[in-house]
PDB file of C-alpha atoms in Angstrom:
ATOM      1  CA  MET A 430     -17.857  17.466  38.869  1.00 49.00           C
ATOM      2  CA  TYR A 431     -20.119  14.435  39.307  1.00 56.00           C
ATOM      3  CA  ILE A 432     -22.948  14.041  41.832  1.00 58.00           C
ATOM      4  CA  GLY A 433     -22.691  10.830  43.818  1.00 59.00           C
ATOM      5  CA  PHE A 434     -18.930  10.488  43.481  1.00 67.00           C
ATOM      6  CA  ASP A 435     -16.346  10.864  46.208  1.00 80.00           C
ATOM      7  CA  LYS A 436     -13.557  13.364  45.451  1.00 85.00           C
ATOM      8  CA  ILE A 437     -11.185  10.538  44.552  1.00 87.00           C
ATOM      9  CA  GLY A 438     -13.920   9.036  42.398  1.00 85.00           C
ATOM     10  CA  ARG A 439     -14.306  12.275  40.456  1.00 91.00           C
ATOM     11  CA  LEU A 440     -10.572  12.333  39.789  1.00 92.00           C
ATOM     12  CA  LEU A 441     -10.616   8.733  38.570  1.00 93.00           C
ATOM     13  CA  VAL A 442     -13.575   9.532  36.288  1.00 93.00           C
ATOM     14  CA  GLN A 443     -11.672  12.468  34.807  1.00 94.00           C
ATOM     15  CA  GLU A 444      -8.609  10.278  34.309  1.00 95.00           C
ATOM     16  CA  SER A 445     -10.778   7.664  32.597  1.00 96.00           C
ATOM     17  CA  HIS A 446     -12.119  10.302  30.208  1.00 95.00           C
ATOM     18  CA  LEU A 447      -8.553  11.391  29.480  1.00 97.00           C
ATOM     19  CA  ALA A 448      -7.349   7.848  28.751  1.00 97.00           C
ATOM     20  CA  LYS A 449     -10.389   6.991  26.638  1.00 97.00           C
ATOM     21  CA  ASN A 450     -10.287  10.126  24.499  1.00 97.00           C
ATOM     22  CA  ALA A 451      -6.524   9.970  24.058  1.00 97.00           C
ATOM     23  CA  ILE A 452      -6.738   6.423  22.690  1.00 98.00           C
ATOM     24  CA  LEU A 453      -9.726   7.153  20.449  1.00 98.00           C
ATOM     25  CA  SER A 454      -8.170  10.354  19.115  1.00 97.00           C
ATOM     26  CA  GLY A 455      -4.957   8.460  18.459  1.00 98.00           C
ATOM     27  CA  PHE A 456      -6.827   5.861  16.414  1.00 98.00           C
ATOM     28  CA  ASP A 457      -8.490   8.574  14.312  1.00 97.00           C
ATOM     29  CA  LEU A 458      -5.166  10.300  13.688  1.00 97.00           C
ATOM     30  CA  LEU A 459      -3.487   7.027  12.774  1.00 98.00           C
ATOM     31  CA  LEU A 460      -6.089   6.438  10.079  1.00 97.00           C
ATOM     32  CA  LYS A 461      -5.299   9.876   8.603  1.00 97.00           C
ATOM     33  CA  ALA A 462      -1.512   9.638   8.743  1.00 97.00           C
ATOM     34  CA  ASN A 463       0.663   8.769   5.769  1.00 96.00           C
ATOM     35  CA  TYR A 464       4.032   9.466   4.213  1.00 94.00           C
ATOM     36  CA  PHE A 465       4.994  11.808   1.379  1.00 91.00           C
ATOM     37  CA  GLN A 466       1.590  13.543   1.398  1.00 89.00           C
ATOM     38  CA  ASP A 467       2.193  16.291   3.961  1.00 88.00           C
ATOM     39  CA  ARG A 468       0.422  14.071   6.488  1.00 92.00           C
ATOM     40  CA  GLU A 469       3.424  12.985   8.561  1.00 93.00           C
ATOM     41  CA  GLY A 470       2.300  15.301  11.354  1.00 94.00           C
ATOM     42  CA  TYR A 471      -0.650  13.024  12.018  1.00 96.00           C
ATOM     43  CA  PHE A 472       1.785  10.278  12.982  1.00 96.00           C
ATOM     44  CA  TYR A 473       3.288  12.332  15.793  1.00 96.00           C
ATOM     45  CA  SER A 474      -0.145  13.311  17.107  1.00 96.00           C
ATOM     46  CA  ALA A 475      -1.260   9.669  16.951  1.00 97.00           C
ATOM     47  CA  PHE A 476       1.866   8.496  18.775  1.00 97.00           C
ATOM     48  CA  PHE A 477       1.402  11.109  21.506  1.00 97.00           C
ATOM     49  CA  ASN A 478      -2.263  10.289  22.029  1.00 97.00           C
ATOM     50  CA  ILE A 479      -1.985   6.511  21.927  1.00 98.00           C
ATOM     51  CA  SER A 480       1.047   6.395  24.235  1.00 97.00           C
ATOM     52  CA  ILE A 481      -0.615   8.752  26.724  1.00 97.00           C
ATOM     53  CA  GLY A 482      -3.918   6.866  26.577  1.00 97.00           C
ATOM     54  CA  MET A 483      -2.292   3.460  27.057  1.00 97.00           C
ATOM     55  CA  GLU A 484      -0.168   4.707  29.950  1.00 96.00           C
ATOM     56  CA  ARG A 485      -3.121   6.333  31.730  1.00 96.00           C
ATOM     57  CA  MET A 486      -5.423   3.326  31.254  1.00 97.00           C
ATOM     58  CA  LEU A 487      -2.783   0.941  32.607  1.00 97.00           C
ATOM     59  CA  LYS A 488      -2.123   3.245  35.550  1.00 95.00           C
ATOM     60  CA  LEU A 489      -5.842   3.277  36.371  1.00 96.00           C
ATOM     61  CA  ALA A 490      -5.628  -0.492  36.896  1.00 96.00           C
ATOM     62  CA  VAL A 491      -2.454  -0.205  38.974  1.00 95.00           C
ATOM     63  CA  VAL A 492      -3.891   2.612  41.131  1.00 95.00           C
ATOM     64  CA  THR A 493      -7.209   0.827  41.674  1.00 96.00           C
ATOM     65  CA  HIS A 494      -5.458  -2.391  42.698  1.00 95.00           C
ATOM     66  CA  HIS A 495      -3.326  -0.444  45.174  1.00 94.00           C
ATOM     67  CA  MET A 496      -6.420   1.172  46.685  1.00 93.00           C
ATOM     68  CA  LEU A 497      -8.245  -2.142  47.057  1.00 93.00           C
ATOM     69  CA  ALA A 498      -5.179  -3.660  48.720  1.00 92.00           C
ATOM     70  CA  ASP A 499      -4.578  -0.703  51.066  1.00 90.00           C
ATOM     71  CA  ASP A 500      -7.993   0.235  52.493  1.00 88.00           C
ATOM     72  CA  TYR A 501      -8.682   2.673  49.655  1.00 90.00           C
ATOM     73  CA  GLN A 502      -5.494   4.650  50.164  1.00 89.00           C
ATOM     74  CA  PRO A 503      -4.150   5.906  46.805  1.00 87.00           C
ATOM     75  CA  PRO A 504      -0.488   5.242  45.998  1.00 87.00           C
ATOM     76  CA  SER A 505       1.956   8.024  46.673  1.00 80.00           C
ATOM     77  CA  LYS A 506       3.278  10.132  43.838  1.00 79.00           C
ATOM     78  CA  GLY A 507       6.631   8.401  44.232  1.00 78.00           C
ATOM     79  CA  GLN A 508       5.091   4.925  43.990  1.00 75.00           C
ATOM     80  CA  LEU A 509       3.276   5.755  40.785  1.00 73.00           C
ATOM     81  CA  LYS A 510       6.130   7.785  39.359  1.00 73.00           C
ATOM     82  CA  GLY A 511       8.317   4.695  39.646  1.00 70.00           C
ATOM     83  CA  TYR A 512       6.758   3.424  36.433  1.00 74.00           C
ATOM     84  CA  GLY A 513       7.417   6.671  34.599  1.00 79.00           C
ATOM     85  CA  HIS A 514       6.188   6.410  31.033  1.00 87.00           C
ATOM     86  CA  ARG A 515       7.311   2.787  30.615  1.00 90.00           C
ATOM     87  CA  ILE A 516       4.232   1.282  29.036  1.00 95.00           C
ATOM     88  CA  ASN A 517       5.887  -2.126  28.783  1.00 93.00           C
ATOM     89  CA  GLU A 518       6.410  -2.319  32.563  1.00 93.00           C
ATOM     90  CA  LEU A 519       2.882  -1.116  33.258  1.00 94.00           C
ATOM     91  CA  LEU A 520       1.514  -3.753  30.898  1.00 94.00           C
ATOM     92  CA  GLU A 521       3.576  -6.452  32.635  1.00 93.00           C
ATOM     93  CA  LYS A 522       2.203  -5.286  35.989  1.00 93.00           C
ATOM     94  CA  CYS A 523      -1.353  -5.469  34.652  1.00 93.00           C
ATOM     95  CA  GLN A 524      -0.700  -8.941  33.263  1.00 91.00           C
ATOM     96  CA  SER A 525       0.393 -10.042  36.734  1.00 92.00           C
ATOM     97  CA  LEU A 526      -2.786  -8.498  38.192  1.00 94.00           C
ATOM     98  CA  ILE A 527      -4.894 -10.393  35.647  1.00 92.00           C
ATOM     99  CA  LYS A 528      -3.423 -13.603  37.048  1.00 90.00           C
ATOM    100  CA  LEU A 529      -3.780 -12.399  40.645  1.00 92.00           C
ATOM    101  CA  TYR A 530      -7.475 -11.646  40.229  1.00 90.00           C
ATOM    102  CA  ALA A 531      -8.024 -14.723  38.061  1.00 83.00           C
ATOM    103  CA  VAL A 532      -9.546 -12.656  35.293  1.00 82.00           C
ATOM    104  CA  GLU A 533     -10.179 -15.362  32.722  1.00 70.00           C
ATOM    105  CA  ARG A 534     -11.807 -14.475  29.456  1.00 65.00           C
ATOM    106  CA  SER A 535     -11.714 -16.018  26.009  1.00 49.00           C
ATOM    107  CA  TYR A 536      -9.927 -13.305  24.071  1.00 53.00           C
ATOM    108  CA  ASN A 537      -9.613 -15.318  20.833  1.00 48.00           C
ATOM    109  CA  PHE A 538      -6.334 -13.531  20.342  1.00 50.00           C
ATOM    110  CA  GLN A 539      -2.729 -14.651  20.555  1.00 58.00           C
ATOM    111  CA  ALA A 540       0.001 -12.081  21.050  1.00 65.00           C
ATOM    112  CA  ASN A 541       2.830 -12.262  18.547  1.00 75.00           C
ATOM    113  CA  ALA A 542       6.110 -10.545  17.737  1.00 80.00           C
ATOM    114  CA  VAL A 543       4.325  -7.585  16.137  1.00 83.00           C
ATOM    115  CA  ASP A 544       2.456  -6.916  19.388  1.00 88.00           C
ATOM    116  CA  SER A 545       5.717  -6.862  21.321  1.00 91.00           C
ATOM    117  CA  THR A 546       7.103  -4.491  18.704  1.00 94.00           C
ATOM    118  CA  LEU A 547       4.092  -2.178  19.109  1.00 96.00           C
ATOM    119  CA  VAL A 548       4.415  -2.100  22.892  1.00 95.00           C
ATOM    120  CA  ARG A 549       8.138  -1.444  22.585  1.00 95.00           C
ATOM    121  CA  PHE A 550       7.529   1.303  20.036  1.00 96.00           C
ATOM    122  CA  PHE A 551       5.057   3.227  22.189  1.00 97.00           C
ATOM    123  CA  THR A 552       7.273   2.735  25.251  1.00 96.00           C
ATOM    124  CA  ASP A 553      10.292   4.078  23.381  1.00 93.00           C
ATOM    125  CA  PHE A 554       8.256   6.963  22.019  1.00 94.00           C
ATOM    126  CA  ALA A 555       6.963   7.898  25.472  1.00 93.00           C
ATOM    127  CA  VAL A 556      10.399   7.625  27.099  1.00 90.00           C
ATOM    128  CA  PHE A 557      12.877   8.591  24.364  1.00 86.00           C
ATOM    129  CA  SER A 558      11.450   9.528  20.978  1.00 85.00           C
ATOM    130  CA  ARG A 559       9.057  12.374  21.783  1.00 83.00           C
ATOM    131  CA  TYR A 560      11.938  14.818  21.353  1.00 82.00           C
ATOM    132  CA  PHE A 561      13.788  12.878  18.673  1.00 83.00           C
ATOM    133  CA  ASN A 562      13.892  15.803  16.227  1.00 83.00           C
ATOM    134  CA  PHE A 563      15.376  18.219  18.756  1.00 82.00           C
ATOM    135  CA  ASP A 564      17.754  15.589  20.141  1.00 81.00           C
ATOM    136  CA  ALA A 565      18.981  14.780  16.640  1.00 82.00           C
ATOM    137  CA  LEU A 566      19.835  18.453  16.120  1.00 82.00           C
ATOM    138  CA  ARG A 567      22.538  18.117  18.749  1.00 73.00           C
ATOM    139  CA  GLY A 568      24.190  15.104  17.163  1.00 69.00           C
ATOM    140  CA  SER A 569      24.000  11.328  17.301  1.00 60.00           C
ATOM    141  CA  GLY A 570      25.259  11.226  20.891  1.00 59.00           C
ATOM    142  CA  GLU A 571      21.938  12.645  22.076  1.00 62.00           C
ATOM    143  CA  VAL A 572      19.779  10.187  20.112  1.00 67.00           C
ATOM    144  CA  LYS A 573      18.719   7.038  21.958  1.00 70.00           C
ATOM    145  CA  THR A 574      16.513   5.561  19.258  1.00 78.00           C
ATOM    146  CA  ARG A 575      15.837   5.580  15.509  1.00 86.00           C
ATOM    147  CA  ASP A 576      13.637   8.193  13.930  1.00 92.00           C
ATOM    148  CA  PRO A 577      10.134   7.081  15.014  1.00 94.00           C
ATOM    149  CA  LEU A 578       8.722   7.719  11.540  1.00 94.00           C
ATOM    150  CA  PHE A 579      11.107   5.195  10.015  1.00 94.00           C
ATOM    151  CA  VAL A 580      10.496   2.710  12.833  1.00 95.00           C
ATOM    152  CA  TRP A 581       6.762   3.009  12.230  1.00 96.00           C
ATOM    153  CA  PHE A 582       7.319   2.535   8.493  1.00 95.00           C
ATOM    154  CA  ASP A 583       8.868  -0.866   9.254  1.00 95.00           C
ATOM    155  CA  ILE A 584       6.052  -1.810  11.651  1.00 95.00           C
ATOM    156  CA  ALA A 585       3.393  -0.890   9.101  1.00 96.00           C
ATOM    157  CA  ARG A 586       5.118  -2.953   6.408  1.00 95.00           C
ATOM    158  CA  ALA A 587       5.521  -5.958   8.721  1.00 94.00           C
ATOM    159  CA  ILE A 588       1.888  -6.038   9.853  1.00 95.00           C
ATOM    160  CA  TYR A 589       0.625  -5.486   6.291  1.00 95.00           C
ATOM    161  CA  ASP A 590       2.736  -8.369   4.982  1.00 95.00           C
ATOM    162  CA  GLU A 591       1.725 -10.607   7.890  1.00 92.00           C
ATOM    163  CA  ASN A 592      -1.981 -10.120   7.284  1.00 93.00           C
ATOM    164  CA  THR A 593      -2.053 -10.001   3.483  1.00 94.00           C
ATOM    165  CA  SER A 594      -1.482 -12.899   1.120  1.00 95.00           C
ATOM    166  CA  PHE A 595       1.385 -12.784  -1.344  1.00 95.00           C
ATOM    167  CA  ARG A 596      -1.041 -12.832  -4.285  1.00 96.00           C
ATOM    168  CA  THR A 597      -2.980  -9.847  -2.893  1.00 95.00           C
ATOM    169  CA  ARG A 598       0.230  -7.892  -2.405  1.00 95.00           C
ATOM    170  CA  GLU A 599       1.364  -8.809  -5.900  1.00 95.00           C
ATOM    171  CA  ARG A 600      -1.912  -7.631  -7.465  1.00 96.00           C
ATOM    172  CA  ALA A 601      -1.755  -4.364  -5.499  1.00 95.00           C
ATOM    173  CA  ALA A 602       1.789  -3.729  -6.691  1.00 95.00           C
ATOM    174  CA  GLU A 603       0.793  -4.410 -10.297  1.00 94.00           C
ATOM    175  CA  LYS A 604      -2.158  -2.031 -10.028  1.00 95.00           C
ATOM    176  CA  ILE A 605       0.051   0.704  -8.567  1.00 95.00           C
ATOM    177  CA  MET A 606       2.671   0.163 -11.259  1.00 93.00           C
ATOM    178  CA  ASN A 607       0.092   0.357 -14.063  1.00 94.00           C
ATOM    179  CA  GLY A 608      -1.515   3.479 -12.615  1.00 93.00           C
ATOM    180  CA  MET A 609       1.897   5.103 -12.185  1.00 91.00           C
ATOM    181  CA  GLU A 610       2.835   4.436 -15.788  1.00 88.00           C
ATOM    182  CA  GLU A 611      -0.453   5.875 -17.049  1.00 88.00           C
ATOM    183  CA  LYS A 612      -0.229   9.018 -14.938  1.00 87.00           C
ATOM    184  CA  PHE A 613       3.507   9.694 -14.649  1.00 86.00           C
ATOM    185  CA  GLY A 614       5.177   7.573 -17.299  1.00 83.00           C
ATOM    186  CA  ALA A 615       8.306   5.620 -16.472  1.00 84.00           C
ATOM    187  CA  ASN A 616       9.430   4.956 -12.903  1.00 91.00           C
ATOM    188  CA  SER A 617      11.881   7.621 -11.764  1.00 91.00           C
ATOM    189  CA  PHE A 618      13.636   8.964  -8.700  1.00 93.00           C
ATOM    190  CA  THR A 619      11.777  11.388  -6.436  1.00 92.00           C
ATOM    191  CA  SER A 620      12.946  14.059  -4.005  1.00 92.00           C
ATOM    192  CA  TYR A 621      12.041  11.810  -1.051  1.00 93.00           C
ATOM    193  CA  LEU A 622      14.865  10.076   0.794  1.00 92.00           C
ATOM    194  CA  SER A 623      14.940   6.655   2.409  1.00 91.00           C
ATOM    195  CA  GLU A 624      16.279   6.219   5.939  1.00 91.00           C
ATOM    196  CA  ASP A 625      19.784   5.648   4.600  1.00 90.00           C
ATOM    197  CA  GLY A 626      19.603   8.883   2.604  1.00 90.00           C
ATOM    198  CA  HIS A 627      19.076   7.516  -0.898  1.00 94.00           C
ATOM    199  CA  PRO A 628      16.437   9.004  -3.254  1.00 95.00           C
ATOM    200  CA  MET A 629      13.311   6.854  -3.460  1.00 94.00           C
ATOM    201  CA  LEU A 630      11.769   5.651  -6.686  1.00 94.00           C
ATOM    202  CA  LEU A 631       8.252   6.813  -7.462  1.00 94.00           C
ATOM    203  CA  PHE A 632       6.886   3.272  -7.271  1.00 95.00           C
ATOM    204  CA  ASP A 633       8.400   2.787  -3.818  1.00 95.00           C
ATOM    205  CA  VAL A 634       6.746   6.005  -2.632  1.00 95.00           C
ATOM    206  CA  LEU A 635       3.328   5.024  -3.990  1.00 95.00           C
ATOM    207  CA  TYR A 636       3.547   1.476  -2.678  1.00 95.00           C
ATOM    208  CA  ALA A 637       4.600   2.768   0.751  1.00 95.00           C
ATOM    209  CA  GLN A 638       1.565   5.031   0.890  1.00 96.00           C
ATOM    210  CA  TYR A 639      -0.602   2.063  -0.036  1.00 96.00           C
ATOM    211  CA  PHE A 640       0.597  -0.379   2.616  1.00 95.00           C
ATOM    212  CA  VAL A 641       0.701   2.282   5.332  1.00 96.00           C
ATOM    213  CA  GLU A 642      -2.962   3.064   4.650  1.00 96.00           C
ATOM    214  CA  LYS A 643      -3.918  -0.619   4.604  1.00 96.00           C
ATOM    215  CA  SER A 644      -1.958  -1.431   7.754  1.00 97.00           C
ATOM    216  CA  ALA A 645      -3.510   1.286   9.966  1.00 97.00           C
ATOM    217  CA  PRO A 646      -6.772  -0.574  10.766  1.00 97.00           C
ATOM    218  CA  LEU A 647      -4.776  -3.760  11.349  1.00 96.00           C
ATOM    219  CA  ILE A 648      -2.503  -1.981  13.812  1.00 97.00           C
ATOM    220  CA  ILE A 649      -5.536  -0.584  15.640  1.00 97.00           C
ATOM    221  CA  TRP A 650      -6.910  -4.128  15.798  1.00 96.00           C
ATOM    222  CA  ARG A 651      -3.697  -5.328  17.428  1.00 95.00           C
ATOM    223  CA  LEU A 652      -3.692  -2.424  19.914  1.00 96.00           C
ATOM    224  CA  VAL A 653      -7.318  -3.093  20.851  1.00 96.00           C
ATOM    225  CA  ASN A 654      -6.501  -6.706  21.573  1.00 92.00           C
ATOM    226  CA  ILE A 655      -3.394  -5.818  23.573  1.00 94.00           C
ATOM    227  CA  LEU A 656      -5.560  -3.638  25.829  1.00 95.00           C
ATOM    228  CA  ARG A 657      -8.667  -5.827  25.933  1.00 94.00           C
ATOM    229  CA  PRO A 658      -7.464  -8.008  28.854  1.00 93.00           C
ATOM    230  CA  VAL A 659      -6.876  -4.797  30.822  1.00 95.00           C
ATOM    231  CA  TYR A 660     -10.505  -3.835  30.152  1.00 95.00           C
ATOM    232  CA  PHE A 661     -11.642  -7.058  31.809  1.00 95.00           C
ATOM    233  CA  LEU A 662      -9.204  -6.459  34.658  1.00 95.00           C
ATOM    234  CA  LEU A 663     -10.720  -3.019  35.243  1.00 96.00           C
ATOM    235  CA  MET A 664     -14.205  -4.574  35.196  1.00 95.00           C
ATOM    236  CA  GLU A 665     -13.153  -7.047  37.877  1.00 95.00           C
ATOM    237  CA  LEU A 666     -11.607  -4.310  40.005  1.00 96.00           C
ATOM    238  CA  THR A 667     -14.833  -2.302  39.696  1.00 95.00           C
ATOM    239  CA  SER A 668     -16.890  -5.306  40.799  1.00 94.00           C
ATOM    240  CA  ILE A 669     -14.690  -5.859  43.843  1.00 94.00           C
ATOM    241  CA  ALA A 670     -14.898  -2.155  44.660  1.00 93.00           C
ATOM    242  CA  VAL A 671     -18.711  -2.182  44.552  1.00 92.00           C
ATOM    243  CA  HIS A 672     -18.786  -4.948  47.164  1.00 91.00           C
ATOM    244  CA  TYR A 673     -16.151  -3.215  49.258  1.00 88.00           C
ATOM    245  CA  GLU A 674     -18.026   0.085  49.276  1.00 89.00           C
ATOM    246  CA  ASN A 675     -21.301  -1.650  50.156  1.00 90.00           C
ATOM    247  CA  ASP A 676     -19.670  -3.584  52.982  1.00 87.00           C
ATOM    248  CA  LYS A 677     -18.035  -0.428  54.359  1.00 85.00           C
ATOM    249  CA  GLY A 678     -21.193   1.643  54.036  1.00 86.00           C
ATOM    250  CA  ILE A 679     -19.511   4.119  51.683  1.00 86.00           C
ATOM    251  CA  LYS A 680     -22.318   6.281  50.309  1.00 83.00           C
ATOM    252  CA  GLN A 681     -20.457   8.102  47.533  1.00 83.00           C
ATOM    253  CA  MET A 682     -18.892   6.016  44.772  1.00 85.00           C
ATOM    254  CA  VAL A 683     -15.103   5.984  44.828  1.00 87.00           C
ATOM    255  CA  ILE A 684     -14.123   3.539  42.079  1.00 91.00           C
ATOM    256  CA  PRO A 685     -16.005   4.313  38.840  1.00 92.00           C
ATOM    257  CA  HIS A 686     -17.478   1.756  36.470  1.00 93.00           C
ATOM    258  CA  TYR A 687     -14.529   1.595  34.083  1.00 94.00           C
ATOM    259  CA  GLU A 688     -16.466  -0.551  31.633  1.00 93.00           C
ATOM    260  CA  ASP A 689     -18.511   2.544  30.772  1.00 93.00           C
ATOM    261  CA  PHE A 690     -15.389   4.195  29.367  1.00 96.00           C
ATOM    262  CA  PHE A 691     -13.429   1.485  27.594  1.00 96.00           C
ATOM    263  CA  TYR A 692     -16.143  -0.663  25.999  1.00 95.00           C
ATOM    264  CA  PHE A 693     -14.753   0.213  22.553  1.00 96.00           C
ATOM    265  CA  LEU A 694     -12.093  -2.403  23.303  1.00 96.00           C
ATOM    266  CA  LEU A 695     -14.739  -5.088  22.740  1.00 94.00           C
ATOM    267  CA  ALA A 696     -14.881  -4.350  18.995  1.00 93.00           C
ATOM    268  CA  ASP A 697     -14.158  -7.317  16.740  1.00 93.00           C
ATOM    269  CA  LYS A 698     -11.689  -7.386  13.870  1.00 93.00           C
ATOM    270  CA  LYS A 699     -14.296  -6.838  11.143  1.00 94.00           C
ATOM    271  CA  ALA A 700     -15.746  -3.758  12.865  1.00 95.00           C
ATOM    272  CA  ILE A 701     -12.281  -2.362  13.535  1.00 96.00           C
ATOM    273  CA  LYS A 702     -11.198  -2.750   9.906  1.00 94.00           C
ATOM    274  CA  GLU A 703     -14.349  -0.996   8.689  1.00 94.00           C
ATOM    275  CA  ARG A 704     -14.484   1.827  11.238  1.00 95.00           C
ATOM    276  CA  LYS A 705     -13.494   5.249   9.901  1.00 94.00           C
ATOM    277  CA  GLN A 706     -14.183   7.259  13.067  1.00 94.00           C
ATOM    278  CA  TRP A 707     -13.500   6.349  16.671  1.00 95.00           C
ATOM    279  CA  LEU A 708     -13.791   9.444  18.846  1.00 93.00           C
ATOM    280  CA  LYS A 709     -17.128  10.577  17.413  1.00 91.00           C
ATOM    281  CA  THR A 710     -18.594   7.071  17.484  1.00 91.00           C
ATOM    282  CA  PHE A 711     -17.747   6.383  21.120  1.00 91.00           C
ATOM    283  CA  ASN A 712     -18.369   9.857  22.512  1.00 83.00           C
ATOM    284  CA  SER A 713     -22.127  10.228  22.546  1.00 65.00           C
ATOM    285  CA  GLU A 714     -23.373  13.755  23.100  1.00 55.00           C
ATOM    286  CA  CYS A 715     -25.573  14.480  26.095  1.00 46.00           C
ATOM    287  CA  THR A 716     -27.838  17.527  25.831  1.00 42.00           C
ATOM    288  CA  TYR A 717     -30.413  18.920  28.232  1.00 42.00           C
TER     289      TYR A 717
END
């Protein structure tokens, strides 16, 4: 509970904590995840946390807009449930609100095809892929999407290639090949299977682990920039709410200062690429 907050305000604060920690935890887990190292489980945890955090943050903006437009009346469960877990539709709604409230900031960031792929991935995971493994047990008729681990493999490769020069990739491959020959000898087939069911060569396994590791900070950078405009939208909604509550003589805060929760979305590319911990860094401990 929080002194000085209205009941609705306390609920919105709790939801903000949920969204913030889900996103930050997801980033940490994404940095730990990799293939063929008994670390695939981190992927699922990262996907769960990031999809939940994105959905809840976007819904905070949608709910707050609704309250400001309707004399502080929250939307009904049915109105909010209409979005379901469709992150893409929530993001589109927030983009329309950014225009409505004329939230203009210099983001120094241009969305590209990879960003659309990321939004589609987390939407599909939230709506379809969370139960992929169980659905696949019942046959292909139950499966509405590809295995999310293989989809993510393609995303990681695409963003690594996009952000890394050909010469850098070539040198990395040569280094991996030389190290493999020194440690294991000749290239050979492994027990790991590709998506089409063929055994993977040792080099392919090692190179996959390499580009997945290198792509993780880059993917976090893209996710941060996808959500950054929503951060500024939430700031604007908070500002409007402060004036509204003052004008109406509302003594207990209803709309929290969202900027206090999501300021990690202001990180620049260099800081994002270097950061090894997110949750611990942006969750300061308060002791009495």
